[in-house]
Short mmCIF file of C-alpha atoms in Angstrom, two decimals:
data_model
loop_
_atom_site.label_atom_id
_atom_site.label_comp_id
_atom_site.label_asym_id
_atom_site.label_seq_id
_atom_site.Cartn_x
_atom_site.Cartn_y
_atom_site.Cartn_z
CA MET C 1 0.00 0.05 0.00
CA PRO C 2 1.53 3.59 -0.78
CA MET C 3 2.29 5.64 2.19
CA LEU C 4 1.16 8.66 0.34
CA ALA C 5 0.17 11.47 2.90
CA ALA C 6 -1.61 14.64 1.99
CA LEU C 7 0.40 16.39 -0.80
CA MET C 8 0.88 19.90 -1.11
CA LEU C 9 2.28 21.71 -4.34
CA MET C 10 5.75 23.01 -3.99
CA GLN C 11 6.09 26.67 -4.61
CA VAL C 12 8.09 28.10 -7.42
CA VAL C 13 11.38 29.83 -5.76
CA ALA C 14 10.57 32.99 -7.70
CA PRO C 15 7.09 34.36 -8.60
CA LEU C 16 6.41 33.80 -12.30
CA PRO C 17 6.93 35.83 -14.55
CA GLY C 18 10.00 37.52 -13.34
CA PRO C 19 10.69 41.17 -12.42
CA ALA C 20 11.80 41.96 -15.83
CA ALA C 21 8.47 41.03 -17.48
CA PRO C 22 6.13 43.65 -18.58
CA ALA C 23 3.83 44.81 -15.73
CA SER C 24 0.84 43.69 -17.97
CA ASP C 25 2.20 40.14 -17.79
CA ARG C 26 2.81 40.32 -14.04
CA ALA C 27 -0.75 41.58 -13.48
CA LEU C 28 -2.24 38.72 -15.80
CA TYR C 29 -0.35 36.18 -13.83
CA ALA C 30 -1.33 37.48 -10.46
CA ASP C 31 -5.03 37.57 -11.58
CA CYS C 32 -4.89 33.99 -12.98
CA VAL C 33 -3.23 32.55 -9.95
CA ARG C 34 -5.77 34.10 -7.61
CA ALA C 35 -8.63 32.71 -9.64
CA ALA C 36 -7.06 29.21 -9.76
CA ASN C 37 -6.31 29.22 -6.13
CA GLU C 38 -9.71 30.34 -5.35
CA GLY C 39 -11.38 27.71 -7.69
CA VAL C 40 -13.21 30.49 -9.61
CA PRO C 41 -15.33 29.09 -12.39
CA GLY C 42 -13.85 29.76 -15.86
CA ALA C 43 -10.18 29.81 -14.48
CA ILE C 44 -9.13 27.04 -16.73
CA ASP C 45 -10.66 28.80 -19.83
CA ALA C 46 -9.07 32.13 -18.80
CA ALA C 47 -5.60 30.40 -18.37
CA THR C 48 -6.10 28.57 -21.64
CA ARG C 49 -6.87 31.96 -23.45
CA TRP C 50 -3.61 33.42 -22.10
CA LEU C 51 -1.76 30.52 -23.04
CA ASN C 52 -3.00 30.65 -26.78
CA ALA C 53 -2.14 34.39 -26.83
CA ASN C 54 1.55 33.35 -26.25
CA GLY C 55 1.57 33.32 -22.54
CA GLY C 56 4.44 31.31 -22.31
CA VAL C 57 5.73 29.66 -19.13
CA PRO C 58 3.52 31.64 -16.78
CA ALA C 59 0.47 30.86 -18.52
CA ARG C 60 1.21 27.20 -18.59
CA HIS C 61 2.03 27.20 -14.89
CA CYS C 62 -1.36 29.00 -14.12
CA LEU C 63 -3.16 26.60 -16.19
CA GLY C 64 -1.68 23.84 -14.12
CA LEU C 65 -2.79 25.68 -10.99
CA SER C 66 -6.14 26.02 -12.50
CA TYR C 67 -6.46 22.36 -13.11
CA MET C 68 -5.25 21.62 -9.65
CA GLY C 69 -8.00 23.75 -8.25
CA ALA C 70 -10.55 21.86 -10.39
CA ASN C 71 -9.20 18.44 -9.00
CA LYS C 72 -7.63 17.37 -12.27
CA PRO C 73 -4.04 16.55 -11.38
CA ALA C 74 -3.35 14.52 -14.52
CA GLU C 75 -4.05 17.57 -16.85
CA ALA C 76 -2.22 19.90 -14.32
CA ALA C 77 0.84 17.70 -14.47
CA ARG C 78 0.76 18.06 -18.30
CA ALA C 79 0.72 21.86 -18.02
CA PHE C 80 3.41 21.90 -15.23
CA GLU C 81 5.70 19.48 -17.37
CA ASP C 82 5.03 21.73 -20.45
CA ALA C 83 6.11 24.81 -18.43
CA ALA C 84 9.37 23.01 -17.11
CA ARG C 85 10.47 21.98 -20.42
CA ILE C 86 10.21 25.64 -22.03
CA ALA C 87 11.88 26.85 -18.68
CA GLU C 88 14.59 24.25 -19.01
CA ALA C 89 15.36 25.02 -22.59
CA LYS C 90 15.58 28.68 -21.74
CA GLY C 91 17.88 28.10 -18.75
CA ASP C 92 15.30 29.39 -16.38
CA ALA C 93 16.02 28.63 -12.59
CA SER C 94 12.24 27.75 -12.09
CA ALA C 95 12.52 24.45 -14.20
CA ALA C 96 13.60 22.23 -11.34
CA ASP C 97 10.53 23.44 -9.22
CA LEU C 98 8.14 23.19 -12.11
CA TYR C 99 9.15 19.61 -12.65
CA GLY C 100 8.68 19.14 -8.99
CA GLN C 101 5.13 20.53 -9.24
CA ALA C 102 4.45 18.00 -12.15
CA GLY C 103 5.75 15.15 -10.13
CA ASN C 104 3.55 16.14 -7.42
CA ALA C 105 0.46 16.34 -9.55
CA LEU C 106 1.31 12.90 -11.25
CA LEU C 107 1.31 11.53 -7.58
CA LEU C 108 -1.92 12.79 -6.97
CA ALA C 109 -3.12 11.29 -10.22
CA GLU C 110 -1.58 7.88 -9.02
CA GLN C 111 0.76 8.03 -12.17
CA TYR C 112 3.64 6.76 -9.78
CA ALA C 113 6.13 5.51 -12.61
CA ARG C 114 5.83 8.84 -14.64
CA ALA C 115 6.16 10.77 -11.46
CA GLU C 116 9.46 9.14 -10.51
CA VAL C 117 10.74 10.12 -13.92
CA VAL C 118 9.71 13.67 -13.70
CA LEU C 119 10.87 14.18 -10.15
CA SER C 120 14.36 12.60 -11.15
CA ASN C 121 14.53 15.27 -13.88
CA ALA C 122 13.89 17.92 -11.28
CA LEU C 123 16.73 16.49 -9.20
CA VAL C 124 19.11 16.43 -12.08
CA ILE C 125 18.28 20.15 -13.04
CA ALA C 126 18.76 21.24 -9.45
CA ALA C 127 22.20 19.52 -9.19
CA ARG C 128 23.06 21.05 -12.75
CA GLN C 129 22.21 24.40 -11.39
CA GLY C 130 24.85 24.00 -8.59
CA GLY C 131 22.21 23.61 -5.62
CA LYS C 132 21.86 20.66 -3.26
CA PRO C 133 18.95 18.25 -3.96
CA LYS C 134 15.89 19.67 -2.56
CA GLY C 135 14.40 17.79 0.36
CA GLU C 136 10.82 18.10 -0.98
CA LEU C 137 11.88 16.75 -4.28
CA LEU C 138 13.57 13.63 -2.46
CA ILE C 139 10.37 13.01 -0.23
CA ASP C 140 8.00 13.24 -3.35
CA ARG C 141 10.29 10.69 -5.19
CA ALA C 142 10.25 8.45 -2.21
CA ARG C 143 6.61 8.35 -2.36
CA ALA C 144 6.56 7.47 -6.10
CA ARG C 145 9.10 4.82 -5.39
CA GLU C 146 7.28 3.31 -2.52
CA ALA C 147 4.21 3.15 -4.38
CA GLN C 148 5.80 1.11 -7.07
CA GLY C 149 7.02 -1.43 -4.23
CA ASN C 150 10.64 0.08 -4.45
CA SER C 151 10.97 0.33 -0.59
CA THR C 152 14.99 0.43 -0.93
CA GLY C 153 14.86 3.34 -3.25
CA ALA C 154 12.29 5.10 -1.13
CA ARG C 155 14.42 4.74 2.03
CA ALA C 156 17.47 5.97 0.18
CA ASP C 157 15.69 9.25 -0.77
CA LEU C 158 14.22 9.66 2.72
CA GLU C 159 17.44 9.34 4.43
CA GLN C 160 18.85 11.98 2.14
CA ALA C 161 15.88 14.14 2.67
CA VAL C 162 16.02 14.24 6.28
CA THR C 163 19.74 15.25 6.07
CA LEU C 164 19.08 17.97 3.70
CA ALA C 165 15.83 19.22 5.26
CA PRO C 166 16.03 18.26 8.97
CA ASP C 167 13.11 20.55 9.89
CA ASP C 168 10.56 18.82 7.39
CA ALA C 169 8.25 16.71 9.50
CA ALA C 170 6.97 14.76 6.41
CA GLY C 171 10.52 13.41 5.55
CA TRP C 172 10.66 11.98 9.06
CA LEU C 173 7.20 10.90 8.94
CA LEU C 174 7.55 8.82 5.98
CA LEU C 175 10.78 7.41 7.04
CA GLY C 176 9.36 6.30 10.28
CA VAL C 177 6.32 4.66 8.54
CA LEU C 178 8.43 2.87 6.20
CA ALA C 179 10.66 1.67 8.99
CA ARG C 180 7.91 0.63 11.07
CA ARG C 181 6.27 -1.31 8.19
CA GLU C 182 9.46 -3.24 7.55
CA GLU C 183 9.68 -3.89 11.24
CA ARG C 184 12.73 -1.86 11.58
CA LEU C 185 11.54 -0.58 15.00
CA ALA C 186 14.91 0.94 16.31
CA ASP C 187 14.97 3.28 13.33
CA ALA C 188 11.12 3.92 13.24
CA ARG C 189 10.99 5.18 16.85
CA PRO C 190 13.40 8.21 16.36
CA ALA C 191 12.15 9.29 12.88
CA LEU C 192 8.53 9.24 14.18
CA ALA C 193 9.83 11.08 17.52
CA ASN C 194 11.31 13.70 15.23
CA ALA C 195 8.13 14.12 13.15
CA LEU C 196 6.10 14.58 16.30
CA ARG C 197 8.52 17.10 17.73
CA LEU C 198 8.25 19.07 14.36
CA ALA C 199 4.59 18.75 13.85
CA PRO C 200 2.79 17.88 17.18
CA ASN C 201 -0.58 18.89 15.96
CA ASP C 202 -0.56 17.04 12.58
CA PRO C 203 -3.18 14.21 12.51
CA ASP C 204 -1.07 12.18 10.30
CA VAL C 205 1.98 12.52 12.50
CA GLN C 206 -0.24 11.89 15.62
CA VAL C 207 -1.89 8.62 14.36
CA GLU C 208 1.50 7.09 13.19
CA ALA C 209 3.25 8.02 16.50
CA GLY C 210 0.33 6.54 18.22
CA ASN C 211 0.66 3.33 16.13
CA MET C 212 4.24 3.21 17.22
CA ALA C 213 3.60 3.63 20.83
CA ALA C 214 0.95 0.84 20.73
CA MET C 215 3.58 -1.51 19.04
CA ASP C 216 5.82 -0.43 22.12
CA GLY C 217 3.22 -1.59 24.47
CA ASP C 218 2.35 1.96 25.68
CA TYR C 219 -1.34 1.98 25.02
CA ALA C 220 -2.15 5.08 27.21
CA LYS C 221 0.29 7.25 24.97
CA ALA C 222 -1.11 5.59 21.86
CA ARG C 223 -4.71 6.55 22.81
CA ALA C 224 -3.76 9.90 23.65
CA LEU C 225 -2.15 10.46 20.31
CA TRP C 226 -5.06 8.79 18.53
CA ASN C 227 -7.61 11.00 20.42
CA ALA C 228 -5.53 14.11 19.36
CA ALA C 229 -5.67 12.86 15.58
CA VAL C 230 -9.35 12.48 15.82
CA ARG C 231 -9.70 15.91 17.39
CA ALA C 232 -7.22 17.58 14.80
CA GLY C 233 -8.67 16.00 11.66
CA PRO C 234 -11.98 14.11 12.28
CA ASP C 235 -12.91 13.78 8.69
CA THR C 236 -9.36 13.29 7.36
CA PRO C 237 -7.93 9.70 6.54
CA ALA C 238 -5.60 10.02 9.51
CA GLY C 239 -8.48 10.86 11.78
CA LYS C 240 -10.55 8.03 10.48
CA ALA C 241 -7.62 5.74 10.95
CA ALA C 242 -7.11 6.94 14.52
CA ASP C 243 -10.88 6.46 15.50
CA ALA C 244 -10.59 2.93 14.03
CA ALA C 245 -7.47 2.37 16.23
CA LEU C 246 -9.40 3.62 19.40
CA LEU C 247 -12.17 1.10 18.57
CA ARG C 248 -9.75 -1.76 18.40
CA ASN C 249 -7.84 -0.63 21.63
CA PRO C 250 -10.52 0.43 24.07
CA GLU C 251 -9.47 1.30 27.67
#
């Protein structure tokens, strides 16, 4: 079973279009992104019209955001990837992040093999630009790899991610979940403890830390964490999983 938690689109390092772009393009982009993020009806059509009027990378990026706002991640991924290819050809520094957004959307669309390829492209470009691999990209590629049954590759990505981004709770959470599922409890405990320290109010973290506590026989701690997860996100998958765990483990 994939260990995919709730996914958030990565933000492009610099707003598109750049400061050298005409004010009209910057205004169009700001309006388009606002409509996409708010799920305004017609946002996809507006972004498409801008794209057809030679909107370039900003229009493609906004089209992807509009598709995401409409819960169409596969279509969003195509728009993000088109934007990334053009940005890469131009030597634009945003290319790695755009590929990252495409990979993130592909994860949401459950196209895991393609997501791994696109996220690997993002990592290669980031390295080519002289920067360190981004923890977020490695975490997302780990999700793609684990969903395809490649737990070894996922673990390698997550171990690198928590080194590069030690304050990112998502990396520690996924590393801990993977270790717990593989019954490497000595590795799972500190990873989940770090996730809980960094995101104590996150229901995904709370339910998994509760599961770890239960495996260690500390049912009082487990129930406290599960109850917290139910309170924090009663309608989320984590909250529902915590509620089920409480029913299985009454006081």
